[in-house]
Amino acid sequence: MLKYKDYSTLINEQQKEYERFTKDKLFFAFTEEQFNEGMKRFGLAPDDTDKVYQIGFGGYILRDQAKAHNELVKRLNIEKKEHMKDFDFLKSAFHYELANHEFCITYELDDTLDALLLTYEQVNADPVMKKALLEAKKEYLKNCEDWM
């Protein structure tokens, strides 16, 4: 039995859990100034780089929290994949991410699939997944037409 009925509920709950875990353990920096400010917030000098771990996308976490962070991310991704075995949930996931990445404007699926940790090959090889995507696209584009 699924813990969450639809994709938006799952990602909202996962986001809350992620934010609770990373509160005061994570900062983002895209400039040297932002990096120095983040290190100061951690009580570290800018050259204490051995005490932080870069998680990608400009994010830094305390090194002693890196393993727990990686385990959390892995568990959340597994939870998402488990839910996506359910057709209705999968369809809601496709619909949400199509809208989130403005498919009605771009007609590009790359960002939608990336957000769901899927590839074109995976979707095309799985008839259920392919059907869920086609139905979600059709409903989403119909919603866009009705809105205009």
GROMACS .gro file of C-alpha atoms in nm:
model
  148
    1MET     CA    1   0.000   0.000   0.000
    2LEU     CA    2   0.123   0.346  -0.091
    3LYS     CA    3   0.215   0.591   0.180
    4TYR     CA    4   0.118   0.885  -0.045
    5LYS     CA    5  -0.178   0.902  -0.282
    6ASP     CA    6  -0.025   1.143  -0.534
    7TYR     CA    7   0.310   1.279  -0.641
    8SER     CA    8   0.267   1.635  -0.516
    9THR     CA    9   0.195   1.509  -0.164
   10LEU     CA   10   0.503   1.286  -0.170
   11ILE     CA   11   0.741   1.557  -0.288
   12ASN     CA   12   0.598   1.811  -0.042
   13GLU     CA   13   0.650   1.570   0.248
   14GLN     CA   14   0.995   1.474   0.123
   15GLN     CA   15   1.089   1.841   0.094
   16LYS     CA   16   0.983   1.902   0.453
   17GLU     CA   17   1.190   1.604   0.571
   18TYR     CA   18   1.491   1.721   0.370
   19GLU     CA   19   1.462   2.074   0.508
   20ARG     CA   20   1.436   1.943   0.867
   21PHE     CA   21   1.752   1.739   0.813
   22THR     CA   22   1.954   2.015   0.646
   23LYS     CA   23   1.848   2.300   0.876
   24ASP     CA   24   2.171   2.458   0.997
   25LYS     CA   25   2.377   2.189   0.817
   26LEU     CA   26   2.366   2.316   0.460
   27PHE     CA   27   2.444   2.633   0.270
   28PHE     CA   28   2.452   2.729  -0.095
   29ALA     CA   29   2.724   2.945  -0.245
   30PHE     CA   30   2.775   3.061  -0.599
   31THR     CA   31   3.036   3.327  -0.528
   32GLU     CA   32   3.341   3.340  -0.305
   33GLU     CA   33   3.162   3.590  -0.082
   34GLN     CA   34   2.865   3.356  -0.036
   35PHE     CA   35   3.102   3.067   0.036
   36ASN     CA   36   3.286   3.270   0.301
   37GLU     CA   37   2.954   3.373   0.459
   38GLY     CA   38   2.837   3.011   0.469
   39MET     CA   39   3.161   2.895   0.626
   40LYS     CA   40   3.134   3.172   0.886
   41ARG     CA   41   2.778   3.062   0.966
   42PHE     CA   42   2.919   2.712   1.032
   43GLY     CA   43   3.183   2.867   1.259
   44LEU     CA   44   3.457   2.780   1.010
   45ALA     CA   45   3.729   2.978   0.840
   46PRO     CA   46   3.710   3.002   0.458
   47ASP     CA   47   4.013   2.771   0.429
   48ASP     CA   48   3.855   2.497   0.647
   49THR     CA   49   3.737   2.329   0.328
   50ASP     CA   50   3.819   1.983   0.466
   51LYS     CA   51   3.528   2.027   0.709
   52VAL     CA   52   3.262   2.069   0.439
   53TYR     CA   53   3.141   1.844   0.160
   54GLN     CA   54   3.010   1.972  -0.171
   55ILE     CA   55   2.678   1.809  -0.260
   56GLY     CA   56   2.652   1.970  -0.604
   57PHE     CA   57   2.440   2.255  -0.736
   58GLY     CA   58   2.633   2.500  -0.517
   59GLY     CA   59   2.543   2.319  -0.194
   60TYR     CA   60   2.780   2.252   0.093
   61ILE     CA   61   2.714   2.041   0.401
   62LEU     CA   62   2.921   1.975   0.709
   63ARG     CA   63   3.148   1.680   0.627
   64ASP     CA   64   3.037   1.487   0.935
   65GLN     CA   65   2.679   1.503   0.801
   66ALA     CA   66   2.762   1.401   0.442
   67LYS     CA   67   2.702   1.027   0.485
   68ALA     CA   68   2.367   1.082   0.658
   69HIS     CA   69   2.273   1.333   0.387
   70ASN     CA   70   2.358   1.089   0.109
   71GLU     CA   71   2.161   0.813   0.282
   72LEU     CA   72   1.860   1.043   0.318
   73VAL     CA   73   1.869   1.140  -0.050
   74LYS     CA   74   1.904   0.775  -0.149
   75ARG     CA   75   1.610   0.672   0.072
   76LEU     CA   76   1.388   0.950  -0.063
   77ASN     CA   77   1.470   0.850  -0.421
   78ILE     CA   78   1.390   0.485  -0.344
   79GLU     CA   79   1.061   0.589  -0.186
   80LYS     CA   80   0.976   0.791  -0.498
   81LYS     CA   81   1.064   0.499  -0.729
   82GLU     CA   82   0.855   0.257  -0.521
   83HIS     CA   83   0.553   0.484  -0.545
   84MET     CA   84   0.602   0.520  -0.918
   85LYS     CA   85   0.524   0.151  -0.964
   86ASP     CA   86   0.159   0.249  -0.917
   87PHE     CA   87  -0.002   0.365  -1.244
   88ASP     CA   88  -0.216   0.646  -1.099
   89PHE     CA   89   0.072   0.777  -0.889
   90LEU     CA   90   0.307   0.761  -1.190
   91LYS     CA   91   0.056   0.948  -1.404
   92SER     CA   92   0.026   1.217  -1.135
   93ALA     CA   93   0.406   1.241  -1.127
   94PHE     CA   94   0.427   1.289  -1.503
   95HIS     CA   95   0.145   1.545  -1.496
   96TYR     CA   96   0.306   1.742  -1.213
   97GLU     CA   97   0.649   1.752  -1.372
   98LEU     CA   98   0.513   1.835  -1.718
   99ALA     CA   99   0.347   2.140  -1.564
  100ASN     CA  100   0.646   2.220  -1.345
  101HIS     CA  101   0.872   2.230  -1.650
  102GLU     CA  102   0.621   2.411  -1.875
  103PHE     CA  103   0.585   2.134  -2.130
  104CYS     CA  104   0.302   2.327  -2.299
  105ILE     CA  105   0.561   2.589  -2.399
  106THR     CA  106   0.874   2.383  -2.459
  107TYR     CA  107   0.738   2.042  -2.569
  108GLU     CA  108   1.063   1.906  -2.421
  109LEU     CA  109   1.048   1.602  -2.194
  110ASP     CA  110   1.410   1.609  -2.074
  111ASP     CA  111   1.349   1.810  -1.754
  112THR     CA  112   1.034   1.613  -1.672
  113LEU     CA  113   1.215   1.282  -1.703
  114ASP     CA  114   1.523   1.409  -1.517
  115ALA     CA  115   1.304   1.520  -1.225
  116LEU     CA  116   1.162   1.169  -1.207
  117LEU     CA  117   1.503   1.000  -1.243
  118LEU     CA  118   1.390   0.841  -1.569
  119THR     CA  119   1.528   0.814  -1.921
  120TYR     CA  120   1.355   0.799  -2.259
  121GLU     CA  121   1.475   0.441  -2.292
  122GLN     CA  122   1.315   0.338  -1.962
  123VAL     CA  123   0.982   0.497  -2.051
  124ASN     CA  124   0.974   0.354  -2.403
  125ALA     CA  125   1.067   0.007  -2.280
  126ASP     CA  126   0.789  -0.006  -2.021
  127PRO     CA  127   0.435  -0.013  -2.169
  128VAL     CA  128   0.273   0.094  -1.840
  129MET     CA  129   0.512   0.385  -1.796
  130LYS     CA  130   0.467   0.487  -2.158
  131LYS     CA  131   0.088   0.478  -2.123
  132ALA     CA  132   0.102   0.686  -1.802
  133LEU     CA  133   0.316   0.948  -1.975
  134LEU     CA  134   0.091   0.963  -2.282
  135GLU     CA  135  -0.223   0.999  -2.069
  136ALA     CA  136  -0.060   1.264  -1.850
  137LYS     CA  137   0.057   1.460  -2.156
  138LYS     CA  138  -0.288   1.445  -2.310
  139GLU     CA  139  -0.463   1.562  -1.991
  140TYR     CA  140  -0.202   1.829  -1.924
  141LEU     CA  141  -0.220   1.974  -2.276
  142LYS     CA  142  -0.601   1.965  -2.262
  143ASN     CA  143  -0.586   2.161  -1.935
  144CYS     CA  144  -0.358   2.413  -2.105
  145GLU     CA  145  -0.598   2.451  -2.398
  146ASP     CA  146  -0.896   2.493  -2.165
  147TRP     CA  147  -0.708   2.761  -1.976
  148MET     CA  148  -0.646   2.969  -2.290
   0.00000   0.00000   0.00000
